[in-house]
Amino acid sequence: MSEIVATGEHAVGDSDREADERLAVLAEQVLETASRLGASSAETAVSRSQGFSATVRLGEVETIEHNRDKSLVVTVYFGQKTGSASTSDFDAAAIEDTVRAACTIAKFTAEDDCAGLADADRLATEIIDLDLEHPWDISVEQAIEMAKECEDTARGYDARISNSEGATVNTHRGSEVYANTNGFVGVASGTRHSASCAVVGELQGNMQRDYWYTSARDYHDLESMASVGRTAAQRTVGRLGARKVKTTQCPVLYEAPVAASLLSHFIGAVRGGALYRKASFLLDHIGKPVFAEDITVSEYPHLPKAVGSASFDGEGVATRTRDIVKAGVLKSYVLDSYSARKLGMDTTGNAGGVRNLCIKPGDLQFEELIRTMGTGLLVTELIGAGVNNVTGDYSRGVAGYWVEGGEIRHPVEEVTIAGNLKDLFRHIVEVGADVDTRGNYRSGSILIDRVTVAGE
Amino acid sequence: MSQILEFAQSRILEPTGLGQPDLDKLFSKLSGRDVDYADVYFQYARQEAWALEEGKVKSGSHSIEQGVGIRAVSGEKTGFAYSDELGLPALVQAAGAARAIAAQGQDKSVNLSPRVGREYPMLYSTTDPLSTLGDEDKVRLLERVEQEARQRDPRVAEVMASLVSVHDVVLVAGHDGRLVADIRPLVRLNVSVIVTEGDRREQGSAGGGGRYGLDYFTGDLVREYAHEAVRQALVNLDAKDAPAGSMTVVLGPGWPGVLLHEAIGHGLEGDFNRKGTSAFSGRIGEKVATEQCTVVDDGTLPNRRGSLSVDDEGTQTQQTVLIENGILKGYMQDTHNARLMGVESTGNGRRESYAHLPMPRMTNTYMLAGSHDPGEILGSVDKGIYAVNFSGGQVDITSGKFVFSASEAYMVERGQVTHPVRGAMLIGNGPDVLTRVSMVGNDLELDTGVGTCGKEGQQVPVGVGQPTMRIDGLTVGGVDV
């Protein structure tokens, strides 16, 4: 494979810096065009990203994908009327056409009192160094070798591992410039690298698949390839022989990687868009208990090296560390400028979502949580989007393990868990110390004392 | 059809100055003794979306996506690169990156097949749907949705509606000499309402579309969608907790065919079966359903959301029989997996865009009508659930376990529909769920054109359909034990 040359970035060299600067120049150009076409204000996000991924399956290279993307999005305001447009073509003519398209749309949209840029006094004034940029000097051949090591470890782990969906190593750098006509220009750039592995096991003619992945801004922080492969294999083998359980009500322990989904359902109900549309089961809950009383949920947008970290949000507003839930009580919503104006409140710097949302971990490790649960269902996988954001009704397909006497007894599949999220949040009895830090929502394993499990 | 090819060439190639000799140059760069197949996929897509809430069309957006995806295949290996620049230097660079997959093969001159435009029957109009209605009329159409919904019932508290139109021009050039173009319109109108009564709030949604112009959304159809969304939301105001456990389930016609998409369809896609990772792998010829069940995937239905005149590899679409009278008949294939399995592509090679690799995907997947009257089917149920609307589903292809999430369902007791129940997940096992189908209705319906399927991060529009169907024993994920 000696002729392969990685097109990914090798170091944050001049070429990256120069390219980022070009994005800023383009952003200026977009704003000038908007002004020239009569817009009273405008904002734009111009981004580029580049990287590659190498996938190995059954010891052979399966796919090499080179990624190189760019995009430009512009929103124009004519007083309180707005229009947006985007393009992947950065030619001057294409940019002009794109801004014109946004202006045309703005002619037909309705006046909206709340439309407009973020208030100037909320814009970020300093860009904090969040240590997000760690280019990985890796060739395609090296990535292939790493993926092979990962998959080989998984396949060699247990005789019951019968097949593989492969292992993938991915590296990526992205940068985005956000600018608006209130004078804000900010650059956010960062790298992200990952490795994943998925294998298939077989027992008495029945197959199971599971996977594991590692992901980090800095490749030094990735789990070892052998560890990823081993965990993928362990998870797959653990599922062999899964069966249904009887329909019952019992405690449920969400393993950390799936526990984070509960946080995302919570955020779905306290974000501005859902609130002003009254499409939330947590309307008018500020100051009221929404979780069990020892639960704290906080946003940490300035964590070094974290996946969600950012100095400013999607409209240039300074992000800040804060508690959203304290002692179980809802302290704050999750708002951008538009939804804040709709609700008569202030933006919380959440245009584009929350950044590094964490539920405060408790003291118990995973094994201790299983013992604490005693008898119940350990959930390791959730499927299907069975969440009603208006009512809080919750019903999802799960796979996991039946636990009795504080010990795992057998794998479980083809069952559902259901309840209302309001109740589930109030009935959290433990949050584990085993926090999964790979994603934007960070949680330890979560134990809920009573949930309906439907099976046989 | 040659007009389509001319249009695609003038839309995509001419502005960049790319001509036939450049394509030849690109393919000589992509060729070599180890390369089994290579293709170049050009795309120019425009999308426009308008959204209404609080009685006003507050926002609209327009996007242009254009680029080229270049793929070289050697045995089971695929090299892929794409570019949003269409100039020859960018293409040659991408071709070099894609080509590198075929180990150590030296470039050598190969006889390329002459590039010939192929012709196919067209399943939809070539008219750009964005231009089929003036901007002001698009706004009025959404305002009309709001009026129709509010007039229907005073309990309607919020109305949200969106109108999306896409004009997608694609041009595929293959290593085997194929040169195929397709011009694909796609429109979609979606309505979502929230109703309130006392302190209870519920939502309902409806909509549809297909490969049409925006004139598809007549006043009658707009009213129908608005009323349907309100009806669903009102039904849910009276819903009680859903039961939990295994029971008889009757699925209504049309969109509940999402069951087939999840339980059967994905597991019959060629890639999983070539790799042996599907619960259906190696089971062709086996009985996987009762005799009443015949399931097809059909990309040839005119104007349907899931239809394509040709797939994203330039292969004409077809009707593929997946299950015939209960017997597993075939898989859905793209060229790559078909070649490795020694069969022909079934025209199911699809990709989200030029920046994604094609893979076997469904088009319109549905079960043919049976002989039972729907009333007779409901009447036969002693105790169970009647589910008529769903919000979506998901499947674990390897274990075969699938879920689909009911958004409108009722209890059935002694043959009578009694009261509505809250949304609940249904969960089952793909390879055996159809062996429990005891009655198939004579009322085949296709969905209204709302489905989008996600696989490995790629989204493509699809259709589903089925007649009313009785399944003896499926787990219902309610809360009421």
XYZ file of C-alpha atoms in Angstrom, chain A residues 134-303:
170
model
C -4.309 17.888 18.349
C -3.542 16.838 14.798
C -2.612 13.209 14.348
C 0.294 12.586 12.041
C -0.913 9.230 10.822
C -0.737 7.680 7.383
C -3.462 5.533 5.875
C -1.151 2.510 6.235
C -0.704 3.176 9.951
C -4.444 3.571 10.414
C -4.955 0.253 8.636
C -2.440 -1.438 10.934
C -4.169 -0.040 14.011
C -7.585 -1.143 12.767
C -6.149 -4.611 12.119
C -4.778 -4.832 15.646
C -8.148 -3.777 17.024
C -10.121 -6.292 14.977
C -7.581 -9.101 15.466
C -7.840 -8.709 19.222
C -11.624 -8.878 19.035
C -11.660 -11.915 16.747
C -9.083 -13.747 18.819
C -10.825 -13.046 22.107
C -13.247 -15.969 22.133
C -13.999 -18.959 19.917
C -17.630 -17.855 19.748
C -16.679 -14.690 17.835
C -17.662 -15.957 14.392
C -17.745 -12.904 12.166
C -16.950 -9.251 12.071
C -18.304 -5.980 10.806
C -14.774 -4.656 11.020
C -12.753 -2.036 12.810
C -12.408 1.591 11.747
C -9.826 4.237 12.560
C -10.820 7.803 11.787
C -9.082 11.157 12.015
C -10.632 14.506 11.376
C -9.993 18.228 11.702
C -12.683 20.856 11.374
C -12.827 24.603 11.669
C -15.654 27.097 11.535
C -15.795 30.842 11.472
C -18.929 32.529 12.795
C -19.351 36.237 12.062
C -22.168 38.753 12.286
C -22.776 42.400 11.463
C -22.507 43.369 15.128
C -18.787 43.013 14.596
C -18.294 39.530 15.963
C -15.854 37.169 14.252
C -14.844 33.964 15.995
C -12.951 30.888 14.862
C -13.503 27.503 16.426
C -11.368 24.629 15.305
C -10.519 21.240 16.617
C -9.522 17.708 15.877
C -11.337 14.498 16.634
C -10.004 10.991 16.299
C -11.722 7.706 16.917
C -11.491 3.950 16.623
C -14.338 1.472 16.718
C -14.888 -2.223 16.349
C -18.015 -4.366 15.866
C -17.978 -8.150 15.918
C -20.528 -10.928 15.663
C -20.746 -13.966 17.916
C -22.718 -17.121 17.414
C -24.248 -19.633 19.781
C -26.564 -22.454 18.671
C -27.339 -20.745 15.396
C -28.227 -17.410 16.954
C -26.030 -14.410 16.246
C -25.360 -11.346 18.356
C -23.441 -8.217 17.497
C -22.009 -5.541 19.724
C -19.359 -2.862 19.414
C -17.118 -0.501 21.295
C -15.447 2.756 20.398
C -12.989 5.292 21.670
C -12.989 8.943 20.679
C -10.833 11.915 21.671
C -9.561 15.318 20.599
C -5.992 14.088 21.181
C -5.014 10.657 19.873
C -2.890 10.137 22.996
C -6.159 9.973 24.901
C -7.602 7.137 22.807
C -8.020 3.760 24.435
C -5.572 1.206 23.065
C -6.656 -0.703 19.973
C -6.403 -3.989 21.862
C -8.653 -2.640 24.598
C -11.306 -1.458 22.109
C -11.242 -4.828 20.348
C -11.399 -6.752 23.610
C -14.325 -4.721 24.934
C -16.221 -5.144 21.645
C -15.703 -8.909 21.854
C -16.637 -9.100 25.543
C -19.832 -7.193 24.907
C -20.752 -9.420 21.975
C -20.011 -12.698 23.774
C -21.917 -11.478 26.807
C -25.076 -11.185 24.710
C -25.023 -14.761 23.405
C -27.937 -16.817 24.667
C -30.086 -13.767 25.363
C -33.753 -14.336 26.046
C -36.875 -12.479 27.041
C -37.960 -12.023 30.617
C -41.480 -12.032 32.004
C -43.391 -8.782 31.971
C -42.814 -7.106 35.320
C -42.064 -3.915 37.212
C -38.557 -3.758 38.624
C -35.487 -1.565 39.126
C -33.551 -0.743 35.956
C -29.848 0.118 35.786
C -28.789 2.041 32.674
C -25.136 1.354 31.910
C -23.251 4.670 31.572
C -23.061 4.750 27.727
C -26.872 4.488 27.484
C -27.633 6.483 30.665
C -26.568 9.624 28.809
C -29.697 9.246 26.649
C -31.826 10.180 29.678
C -29.960 13.484 29.860
C -30.629 14.162 26.210
C -34.377 13.548 26.741
C -34.246 15.977 29.658
C -32.546 18.654 27.557
C -35.108 18.033 24.804
C -37.785 19.144 27.279
C -36.040 22.269 28.643
C -34.712 23.709 25.411
C -36.247 26.963 24.275
C -37.656 25.663 20.997
C -39.768 23.052 22.772
C -40.837 25.494 25.507
C -42.085 28.395 23.429
C -43.924 25.927 21.162
C -45.347 24.379 24.345
C -44.149 21.017 23.072
C -42.532 19.950 26.332
C -43.516 17.904 29.352
C -41.531 20.341 31.548
C -43.371 23.603 30.780
C -43.212 26.163 33.619
C -41.003 23.998 35.799
C -38.331 26.573 36.736
C -37.884 26.398 40.507
C -39.726 23.090 40.710
C -38.288 19.659 41.427
C -37.800 17.639 38.242
C -35.230 15.090 39.419
C -34.648 13.160 42.625
C -33.453 15.616 45.258
C -29.738 14.798 45.231
C -29.356 15.222 41.462
C -27.280 18.015 39.934
C -27.056 18.552 36.170
C -24.516 21.090 34.923
C -23.082 22.385 31.690
C -19.284 22.728 31.420
C -18.562 24.341 28.045
C -14.935 25.139 28.917
C -13.610 21.661 29.765
